Tab-separated table of C-alpha atoms and ligand atoms in Angstrom:
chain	number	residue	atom	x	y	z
A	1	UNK	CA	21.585	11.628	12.859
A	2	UNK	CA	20.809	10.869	8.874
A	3	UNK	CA	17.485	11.198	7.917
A	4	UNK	CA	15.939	12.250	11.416
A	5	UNK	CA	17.894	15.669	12.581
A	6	UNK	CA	17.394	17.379	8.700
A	7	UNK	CA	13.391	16.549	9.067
A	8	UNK	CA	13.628	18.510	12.416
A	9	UNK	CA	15.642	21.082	11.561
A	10	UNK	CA	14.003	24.608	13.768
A	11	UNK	CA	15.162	26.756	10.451
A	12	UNK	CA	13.692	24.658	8.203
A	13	UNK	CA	10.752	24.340	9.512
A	14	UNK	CA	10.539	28.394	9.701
A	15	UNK	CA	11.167	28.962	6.510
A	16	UNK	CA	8.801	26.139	5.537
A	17	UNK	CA	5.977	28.130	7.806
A	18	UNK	CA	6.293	31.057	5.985
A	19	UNK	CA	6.103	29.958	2.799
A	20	UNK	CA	2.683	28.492	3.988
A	21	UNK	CA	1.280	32.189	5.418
A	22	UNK	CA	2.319	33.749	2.182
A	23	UNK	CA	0.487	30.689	0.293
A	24	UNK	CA	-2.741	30.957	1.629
A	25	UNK	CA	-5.215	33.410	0.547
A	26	UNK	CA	-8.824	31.643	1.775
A	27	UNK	CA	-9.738	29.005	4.248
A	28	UNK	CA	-9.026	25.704	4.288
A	29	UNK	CA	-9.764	21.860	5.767
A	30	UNK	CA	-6.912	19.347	5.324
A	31	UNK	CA	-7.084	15.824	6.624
A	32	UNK	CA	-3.638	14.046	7.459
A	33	UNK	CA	-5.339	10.293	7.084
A	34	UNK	CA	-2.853	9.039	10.034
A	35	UNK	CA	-2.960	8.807	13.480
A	36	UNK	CA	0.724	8.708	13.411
A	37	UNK	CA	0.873	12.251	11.615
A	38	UNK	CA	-2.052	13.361	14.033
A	39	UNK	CA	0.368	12.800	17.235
A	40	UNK	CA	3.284	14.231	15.082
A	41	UNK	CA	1.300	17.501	14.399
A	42	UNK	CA	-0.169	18.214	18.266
A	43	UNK	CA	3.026	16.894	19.774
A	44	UNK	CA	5.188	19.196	17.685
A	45	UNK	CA	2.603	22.454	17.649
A	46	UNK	CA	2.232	22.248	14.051
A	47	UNK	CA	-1.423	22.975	14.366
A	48	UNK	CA	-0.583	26.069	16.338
A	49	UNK	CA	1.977	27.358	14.135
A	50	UNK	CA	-0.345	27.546	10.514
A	51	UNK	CA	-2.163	30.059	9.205
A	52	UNK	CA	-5.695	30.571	10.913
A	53	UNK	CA	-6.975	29.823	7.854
A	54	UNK	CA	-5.433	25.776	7.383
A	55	UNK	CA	-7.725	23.591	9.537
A	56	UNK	CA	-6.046	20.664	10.023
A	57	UNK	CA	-8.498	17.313	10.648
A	58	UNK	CA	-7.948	14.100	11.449
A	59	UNK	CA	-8.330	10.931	9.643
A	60	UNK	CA	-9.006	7.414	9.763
A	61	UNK	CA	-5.956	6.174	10.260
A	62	UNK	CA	-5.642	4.501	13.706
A	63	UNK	CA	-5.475	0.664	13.020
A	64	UNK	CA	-6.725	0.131	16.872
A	65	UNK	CA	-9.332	2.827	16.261
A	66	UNK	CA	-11.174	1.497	13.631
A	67	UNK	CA	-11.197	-2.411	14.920
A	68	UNK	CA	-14.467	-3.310	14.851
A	69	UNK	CA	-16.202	-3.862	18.583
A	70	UNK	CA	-17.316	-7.182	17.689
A	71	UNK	CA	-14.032	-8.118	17.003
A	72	UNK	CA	-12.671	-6.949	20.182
A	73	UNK	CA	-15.236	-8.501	21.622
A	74	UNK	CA	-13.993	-12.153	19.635
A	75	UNK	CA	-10.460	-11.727	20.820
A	76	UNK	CA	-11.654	-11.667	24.591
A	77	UNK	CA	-13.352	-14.668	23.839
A	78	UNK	CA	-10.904	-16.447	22.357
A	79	UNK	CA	-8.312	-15.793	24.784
A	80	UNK	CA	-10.419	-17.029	27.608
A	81	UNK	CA	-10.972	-20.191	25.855
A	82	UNK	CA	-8.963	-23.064	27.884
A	83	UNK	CA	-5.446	-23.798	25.914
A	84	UNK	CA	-5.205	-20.686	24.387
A	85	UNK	CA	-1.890	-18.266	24.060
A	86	UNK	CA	-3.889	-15.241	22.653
A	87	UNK	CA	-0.804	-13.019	21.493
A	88	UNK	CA	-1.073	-9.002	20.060
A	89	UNK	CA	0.719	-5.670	20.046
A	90	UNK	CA	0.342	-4.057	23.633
A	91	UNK	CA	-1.719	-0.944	22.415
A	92	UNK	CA	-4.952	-3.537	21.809
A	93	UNK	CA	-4.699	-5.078	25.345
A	94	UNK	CA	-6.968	-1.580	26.588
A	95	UNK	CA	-9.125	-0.938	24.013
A	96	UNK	CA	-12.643	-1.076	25.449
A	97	UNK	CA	-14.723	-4.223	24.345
A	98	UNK	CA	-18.366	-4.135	24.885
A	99	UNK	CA	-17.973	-4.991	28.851
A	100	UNK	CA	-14.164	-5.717	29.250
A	101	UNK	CA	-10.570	-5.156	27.238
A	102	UNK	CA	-8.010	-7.864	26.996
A	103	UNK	CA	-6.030	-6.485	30.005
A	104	UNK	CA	-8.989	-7.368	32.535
A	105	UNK	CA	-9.335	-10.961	30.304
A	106	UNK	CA	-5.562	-11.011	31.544
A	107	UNK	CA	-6.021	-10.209	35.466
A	108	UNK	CA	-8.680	-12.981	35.043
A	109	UNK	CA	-6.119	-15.583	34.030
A	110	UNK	CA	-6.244	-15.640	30.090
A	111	UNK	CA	-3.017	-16.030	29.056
A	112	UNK	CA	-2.618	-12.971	27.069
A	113	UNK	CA	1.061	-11.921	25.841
A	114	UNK	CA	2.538	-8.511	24.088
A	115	UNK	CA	4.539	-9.619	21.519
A	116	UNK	CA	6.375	-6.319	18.622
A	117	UNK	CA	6.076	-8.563	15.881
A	118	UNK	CA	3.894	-11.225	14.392
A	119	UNK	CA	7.001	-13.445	13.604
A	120	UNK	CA	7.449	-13.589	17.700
A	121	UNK	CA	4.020	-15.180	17.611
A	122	UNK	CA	4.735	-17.860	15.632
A	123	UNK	CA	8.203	-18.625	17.474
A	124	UNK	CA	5.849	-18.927	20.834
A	125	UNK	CA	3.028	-21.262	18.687
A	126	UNK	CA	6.487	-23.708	17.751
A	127	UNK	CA	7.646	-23.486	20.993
A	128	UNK	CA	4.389	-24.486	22.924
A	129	UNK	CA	3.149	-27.383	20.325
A	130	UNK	CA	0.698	-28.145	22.851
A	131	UNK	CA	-1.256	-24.652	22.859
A	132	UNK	CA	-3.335	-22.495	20.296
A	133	UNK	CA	-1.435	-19.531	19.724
A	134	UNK	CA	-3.538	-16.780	18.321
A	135	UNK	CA	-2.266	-13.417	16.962
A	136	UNK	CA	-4.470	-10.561	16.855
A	137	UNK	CA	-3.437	-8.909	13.271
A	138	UNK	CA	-5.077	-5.842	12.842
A	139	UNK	CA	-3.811	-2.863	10.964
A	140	UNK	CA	-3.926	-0.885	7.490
A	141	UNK	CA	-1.591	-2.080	4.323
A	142	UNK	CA	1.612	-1.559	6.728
A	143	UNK	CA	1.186	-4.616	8.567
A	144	UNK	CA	-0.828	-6.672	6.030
A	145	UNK	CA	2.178	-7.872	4.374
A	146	UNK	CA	4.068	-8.659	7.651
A	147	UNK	CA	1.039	-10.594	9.049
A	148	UNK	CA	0.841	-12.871	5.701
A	149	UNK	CA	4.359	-13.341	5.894
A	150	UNK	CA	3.909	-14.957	9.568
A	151	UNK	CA	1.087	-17.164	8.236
A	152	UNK	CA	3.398	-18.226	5.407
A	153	UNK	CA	5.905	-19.336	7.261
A	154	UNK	CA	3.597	-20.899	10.052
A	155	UNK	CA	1.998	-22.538	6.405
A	156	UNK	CA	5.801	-23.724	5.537
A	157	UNK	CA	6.219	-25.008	9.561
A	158	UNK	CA	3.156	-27.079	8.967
A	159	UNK	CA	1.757	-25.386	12.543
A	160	UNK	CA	-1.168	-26.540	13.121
A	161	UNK	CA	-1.449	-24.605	16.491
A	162	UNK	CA	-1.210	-21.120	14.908
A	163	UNK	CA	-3.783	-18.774	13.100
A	164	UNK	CA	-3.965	-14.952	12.986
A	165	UNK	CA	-7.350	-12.905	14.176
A	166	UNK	CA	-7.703	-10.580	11.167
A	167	UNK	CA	-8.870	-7.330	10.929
A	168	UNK	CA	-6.833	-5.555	8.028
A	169	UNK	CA	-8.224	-2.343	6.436
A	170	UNK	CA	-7.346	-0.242	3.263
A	171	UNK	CA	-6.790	3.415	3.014
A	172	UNK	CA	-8.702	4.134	-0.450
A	173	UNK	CA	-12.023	3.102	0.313
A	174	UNK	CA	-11.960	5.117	3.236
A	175	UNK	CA	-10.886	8.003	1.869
A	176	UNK	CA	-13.643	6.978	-1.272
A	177	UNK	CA	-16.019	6.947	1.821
A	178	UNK	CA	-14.718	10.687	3.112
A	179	UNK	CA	-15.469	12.679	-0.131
A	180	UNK	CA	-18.683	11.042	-0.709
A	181	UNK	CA	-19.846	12.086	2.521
A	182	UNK	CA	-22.639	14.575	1.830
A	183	UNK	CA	-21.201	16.115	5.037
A	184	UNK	CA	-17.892	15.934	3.770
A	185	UNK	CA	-15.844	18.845	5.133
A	186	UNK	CA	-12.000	17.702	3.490
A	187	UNK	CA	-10.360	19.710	0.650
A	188	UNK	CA	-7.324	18.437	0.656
A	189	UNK	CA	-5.296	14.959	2.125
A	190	UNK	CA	-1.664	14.315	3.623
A	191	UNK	CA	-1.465	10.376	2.754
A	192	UNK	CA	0.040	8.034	4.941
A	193	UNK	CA	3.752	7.795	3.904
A	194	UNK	CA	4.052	4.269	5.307
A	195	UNK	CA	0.950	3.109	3.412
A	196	UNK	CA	2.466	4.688	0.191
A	197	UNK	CA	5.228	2.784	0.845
A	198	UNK	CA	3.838	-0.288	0.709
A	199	UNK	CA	0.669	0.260	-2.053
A	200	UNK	CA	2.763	3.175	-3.931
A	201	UNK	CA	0.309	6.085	-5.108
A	202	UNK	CA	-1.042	4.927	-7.908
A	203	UNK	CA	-4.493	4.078	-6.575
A	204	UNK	CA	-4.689	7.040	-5.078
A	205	UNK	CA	-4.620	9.181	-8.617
A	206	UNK	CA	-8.385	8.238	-9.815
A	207	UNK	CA	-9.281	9.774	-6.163
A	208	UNK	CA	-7.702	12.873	-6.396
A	209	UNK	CA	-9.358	13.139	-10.460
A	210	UNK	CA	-12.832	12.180	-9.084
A	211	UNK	CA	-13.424	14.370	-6.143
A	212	UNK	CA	-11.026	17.061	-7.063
A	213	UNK	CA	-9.180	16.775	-3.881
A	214	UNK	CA	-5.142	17.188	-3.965
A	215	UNK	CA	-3.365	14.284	-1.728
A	216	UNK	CA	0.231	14.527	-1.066
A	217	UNK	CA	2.029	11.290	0.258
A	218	UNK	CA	3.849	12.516	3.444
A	219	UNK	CA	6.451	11.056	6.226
A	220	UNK	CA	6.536	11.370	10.007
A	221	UNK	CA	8.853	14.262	10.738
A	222	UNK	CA	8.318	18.053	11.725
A	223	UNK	CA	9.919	19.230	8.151
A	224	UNK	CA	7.719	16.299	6.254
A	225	UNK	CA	4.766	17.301	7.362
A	226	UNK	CA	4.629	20.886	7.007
A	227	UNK	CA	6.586	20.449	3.530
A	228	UNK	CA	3.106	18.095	2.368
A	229	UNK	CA	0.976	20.650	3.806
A	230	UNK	CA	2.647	23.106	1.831
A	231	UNK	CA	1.884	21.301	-1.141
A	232	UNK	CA	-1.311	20.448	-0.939
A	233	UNK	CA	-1.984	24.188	-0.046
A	234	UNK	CA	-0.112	25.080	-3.433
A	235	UNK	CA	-2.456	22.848	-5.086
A	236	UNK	CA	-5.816	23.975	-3.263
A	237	UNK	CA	-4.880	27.743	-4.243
A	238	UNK	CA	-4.204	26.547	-7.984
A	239	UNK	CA	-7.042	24.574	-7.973
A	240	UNK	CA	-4.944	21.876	-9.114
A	241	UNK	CA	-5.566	18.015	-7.990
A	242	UNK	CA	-3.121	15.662	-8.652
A	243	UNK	CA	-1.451	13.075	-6.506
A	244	UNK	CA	2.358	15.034	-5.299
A	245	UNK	CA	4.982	12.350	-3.468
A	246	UNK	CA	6.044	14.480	-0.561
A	247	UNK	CA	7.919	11.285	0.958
A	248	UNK	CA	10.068	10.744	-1.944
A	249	UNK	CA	12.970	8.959	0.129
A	250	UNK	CA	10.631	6.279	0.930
A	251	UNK	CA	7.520	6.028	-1.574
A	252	UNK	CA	7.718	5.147	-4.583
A	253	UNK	CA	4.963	5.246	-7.476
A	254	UNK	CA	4.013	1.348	-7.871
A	255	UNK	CA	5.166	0.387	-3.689
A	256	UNK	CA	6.557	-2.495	-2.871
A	257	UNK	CA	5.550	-5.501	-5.229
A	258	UNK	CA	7.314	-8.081	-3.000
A	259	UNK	CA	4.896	-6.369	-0.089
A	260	UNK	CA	2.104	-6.453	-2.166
A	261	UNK	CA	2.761	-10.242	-3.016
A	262	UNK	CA	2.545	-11.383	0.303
A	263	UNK	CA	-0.029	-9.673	1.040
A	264	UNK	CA	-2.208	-10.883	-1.288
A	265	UNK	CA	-0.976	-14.510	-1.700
A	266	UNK	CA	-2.522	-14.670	2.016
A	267	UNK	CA	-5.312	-12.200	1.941
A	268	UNK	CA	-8.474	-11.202	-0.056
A	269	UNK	CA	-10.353	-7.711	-0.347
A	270	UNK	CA	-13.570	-7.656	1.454
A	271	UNK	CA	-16.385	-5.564	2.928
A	272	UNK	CA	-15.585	-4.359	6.884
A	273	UNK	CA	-17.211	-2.771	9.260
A	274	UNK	CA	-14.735	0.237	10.710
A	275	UNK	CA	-15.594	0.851	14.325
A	276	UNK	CA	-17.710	4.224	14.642
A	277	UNK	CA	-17.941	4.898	10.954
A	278	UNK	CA	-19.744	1.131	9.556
A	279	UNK	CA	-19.287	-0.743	6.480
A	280	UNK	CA	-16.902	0.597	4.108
A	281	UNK	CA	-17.679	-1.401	0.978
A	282	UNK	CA	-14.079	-3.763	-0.636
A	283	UNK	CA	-12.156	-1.540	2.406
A	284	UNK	CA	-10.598	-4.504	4.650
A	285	UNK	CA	-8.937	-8.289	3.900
A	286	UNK	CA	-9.566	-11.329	5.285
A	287	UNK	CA	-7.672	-14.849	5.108
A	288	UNK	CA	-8.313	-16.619	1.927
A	289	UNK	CA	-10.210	-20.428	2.132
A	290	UNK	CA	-6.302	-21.950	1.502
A	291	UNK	CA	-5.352	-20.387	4.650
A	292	UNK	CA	-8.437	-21.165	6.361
A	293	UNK	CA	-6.806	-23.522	9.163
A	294	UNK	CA	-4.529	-19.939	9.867
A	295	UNK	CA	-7.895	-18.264	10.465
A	296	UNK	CA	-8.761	-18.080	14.337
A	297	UNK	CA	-12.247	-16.623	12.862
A	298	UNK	CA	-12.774	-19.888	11.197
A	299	UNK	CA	-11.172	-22.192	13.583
A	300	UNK	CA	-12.859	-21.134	17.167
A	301	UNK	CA	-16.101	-20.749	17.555
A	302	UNK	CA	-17.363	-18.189	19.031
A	303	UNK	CA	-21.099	-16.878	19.748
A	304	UNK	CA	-23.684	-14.958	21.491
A	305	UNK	CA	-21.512	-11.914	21.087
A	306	UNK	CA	-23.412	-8.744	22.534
A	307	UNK	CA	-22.051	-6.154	20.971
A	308	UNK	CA	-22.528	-2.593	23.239
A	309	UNK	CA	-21.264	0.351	22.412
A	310	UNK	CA	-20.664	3.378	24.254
A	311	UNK	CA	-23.584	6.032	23.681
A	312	UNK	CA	-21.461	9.115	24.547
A	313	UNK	CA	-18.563	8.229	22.305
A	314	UNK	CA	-17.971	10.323	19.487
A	315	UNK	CA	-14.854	8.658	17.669
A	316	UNK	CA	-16.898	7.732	14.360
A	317	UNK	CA	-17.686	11.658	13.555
A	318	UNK	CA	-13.978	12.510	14.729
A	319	UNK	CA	-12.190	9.762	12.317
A	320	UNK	CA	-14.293	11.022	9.462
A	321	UNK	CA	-13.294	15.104	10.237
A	322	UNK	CA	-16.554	15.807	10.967
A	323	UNK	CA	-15.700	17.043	14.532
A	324	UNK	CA	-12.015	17.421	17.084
A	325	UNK	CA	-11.744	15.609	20.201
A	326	UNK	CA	-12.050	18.738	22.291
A	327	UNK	CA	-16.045	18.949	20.705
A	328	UNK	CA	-16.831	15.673	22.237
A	329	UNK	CA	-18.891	16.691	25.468
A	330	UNK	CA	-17.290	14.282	27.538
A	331	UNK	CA	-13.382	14.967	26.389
A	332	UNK	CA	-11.537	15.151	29.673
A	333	UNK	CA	-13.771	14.750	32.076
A	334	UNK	CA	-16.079	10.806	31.471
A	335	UNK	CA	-13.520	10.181	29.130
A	336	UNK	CA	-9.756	10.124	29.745
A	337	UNK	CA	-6.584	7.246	29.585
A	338	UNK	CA	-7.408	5.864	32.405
A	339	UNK	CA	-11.404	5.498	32.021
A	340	UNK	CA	-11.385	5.807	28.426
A	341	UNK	CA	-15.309	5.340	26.355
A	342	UNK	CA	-13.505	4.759	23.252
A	343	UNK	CA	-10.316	3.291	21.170
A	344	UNK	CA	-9.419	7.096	20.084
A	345	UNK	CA	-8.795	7.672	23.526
A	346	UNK	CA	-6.371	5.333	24.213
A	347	UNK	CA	-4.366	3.829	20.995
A	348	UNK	CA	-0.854	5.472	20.818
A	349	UNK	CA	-2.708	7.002	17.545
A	350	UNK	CA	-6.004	8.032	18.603
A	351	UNK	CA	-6.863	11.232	17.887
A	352	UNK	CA	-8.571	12.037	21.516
A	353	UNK	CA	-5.175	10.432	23.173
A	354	UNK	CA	-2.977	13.001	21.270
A	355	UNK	CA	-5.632	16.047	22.126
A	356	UNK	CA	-5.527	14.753	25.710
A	357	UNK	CA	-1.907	14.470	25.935
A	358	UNK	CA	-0.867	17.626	24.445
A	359	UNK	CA	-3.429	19.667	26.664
A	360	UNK	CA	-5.512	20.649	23.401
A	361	UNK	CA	-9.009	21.129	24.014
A	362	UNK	CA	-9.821	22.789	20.609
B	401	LIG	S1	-13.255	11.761	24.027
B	401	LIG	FE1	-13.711	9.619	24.518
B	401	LIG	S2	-15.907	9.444	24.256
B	401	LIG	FE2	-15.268	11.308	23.172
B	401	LIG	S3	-14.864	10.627	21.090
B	401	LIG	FE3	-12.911	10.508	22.183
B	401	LIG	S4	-12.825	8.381	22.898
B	401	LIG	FE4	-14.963	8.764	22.337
């Protein structure tokens, strides 16, 4: 198959692995910023096939990970409001709020639908005139654009029964907030190919000059991903720090400007609070004031929110690097799919749920 069997190519990949051993000389800590990559990585054994001395940690970059608990929290309000079609993609419905998640809201009679695309959202709002249809948009720059297009065309539809639940984030800050860590551990950074795709890598340039840190765009595949760890190990042995497109067939240097206009025709940069980690300063979007009847912050009311979280969970420290899932005391045993204390644990790009699933407990 074009463009999937060549990325997974066994030979490849070996040859690819060796260059890496002869490569490195001294230890490293790399961060892949996406949850995405993380899975890719355990569920392929690319952790277990690098040199001792690459430690691989995880970022960020789990949309459903970093959704603030208050916000959960909102959405299980809203949706148990009376007239309300509270739509989102299925991996939020189990994400712990403070006492329930979305599918318990469900079993209680909230009518609560998956839906794979925010377009599908604003079919059901045209279709039920007589309902609120909510959408819960979370997500990083990748979905951003899709999520303004929905309100756009609910804006050209004149819907009056639709509005989106935002909770968008953006990469840089994050990664601002990383290397300014005084307990920063990261050397070097595999960016999110799909977030490149959309923002380019431009932004990501005065990063890599400020903190001296090497960042290599990358893509989803075996071969991509040890191809942009090879590169940013190249780069950490040169002592060299410049931004390196790994994901070439995909990313290009200024994105996707139609993207990009969407995205911010609808949205405007904020402050937000990422779940576990706090207040990353200009890091998230939020509907502007002409959109403000598409806002289901602005249009339902909703108060006395309590929010709790859990005391054992550890996901903040593990989305910054600081620690692995299998250093969380409760890994495995409090904490698994079924019972899970935190969003890592169960989004299809949670850090603990790949460690879990792939039997890694280091
Ligand atoms: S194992 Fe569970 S409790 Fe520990 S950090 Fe992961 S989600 Fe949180």
């Amino acid at each position: 198959m074009k463009f999937i069997d060549e990325y997974r190519d066994p030979e490849v990949a070996a040859t690819i692995i060796a260059e890496i051993h002869k490569t490195v000389t001294r230890p490293w800590v790399i961060m892949e910023i996406c949850g995405g990559q993380t899975h890719a990585i355990v569920r392929n054994g690319i952790d277990q096939v690098l040199p001792k001395e690459i430690e691989l940690v995880h970022g960020p970059g789990c949309p459903v990970c970093v959704t603030p608990l208050e916000l959960i929290d909102k959405a299980i309000a809203i949706a148990r409001m009376p007239d309300i079609i509270f739509t989102s993609f299925g991996d939020m419905l189990r994400v712990p709020g403070s006492e329930k998640d979305l599918f318990i809201a469900k079993s209680e009679g909230a009518d609560v639908r998956i839906v794979y695309s925010p377009l599908e959202a604003v079919k059901i709002a045209r279709e039920n005139p007589e309902k609120q249809v909510v959408f819960f948009a979370v997500g990083f720059e990748t979905t951003a654009p899709g999520n303004a297009m929905a309100v756009l065309q609910a804006d050209r539809e004149h819907l009056d029964n639709f509005s989106i639940l935002a909770s968008h984030v953006l990469v840089p800050p994050a990664i601002n907030a990383i290397l300014s860590s005084p307990e920063n551990r990261v050397q070097g950074f595999l960016a999110a190919g799909h977030v490149c795709a959309v923002m380019g890598w431009e932004e990501y340039e005065p990063l890599a000059q400020k903190y001296k840190v090497p960042m290599v765009p990358t893509g989803f595949e075996p071969i991509d991903i040890l191809e942009g760890i090879l590169m940013v190990t190249k780069m950490l042995e040169a002592g060299t720090y410049e931004v390196q497109n790994q994901y070439k067939r995909i990313v290009h240097r200024q994105g996707n400007p139609a993207a990009q206009k969407a995205m911010f025709t609808v949205f405007e940069i904020i402050d937000r609070t990422w779940r576990g980690i706090g207040e990353i300063p200009a890091s998230g979007l939020q509907v502007k004031d002409n959109f403000a009847t598409f806002d289901a912050e602005k249009k339902f009311e909703v108060s006395g929110i309590n929010t709790k979280e859990s005391e054992k969970c550890l996901s903040g420290r593990i989305l910054q690097g600081l620690i692995k899932p299998g250093q969380c005391p409760v890994f495995g045993n409090d904490c698994t799919p079924e019972h899970p204390l935190g969003a890592t644990m169960v989004s299809s790009e949670g850090a603990c749920a790949a460690y879990y699933s792939y039997q890694r407990t280091r």
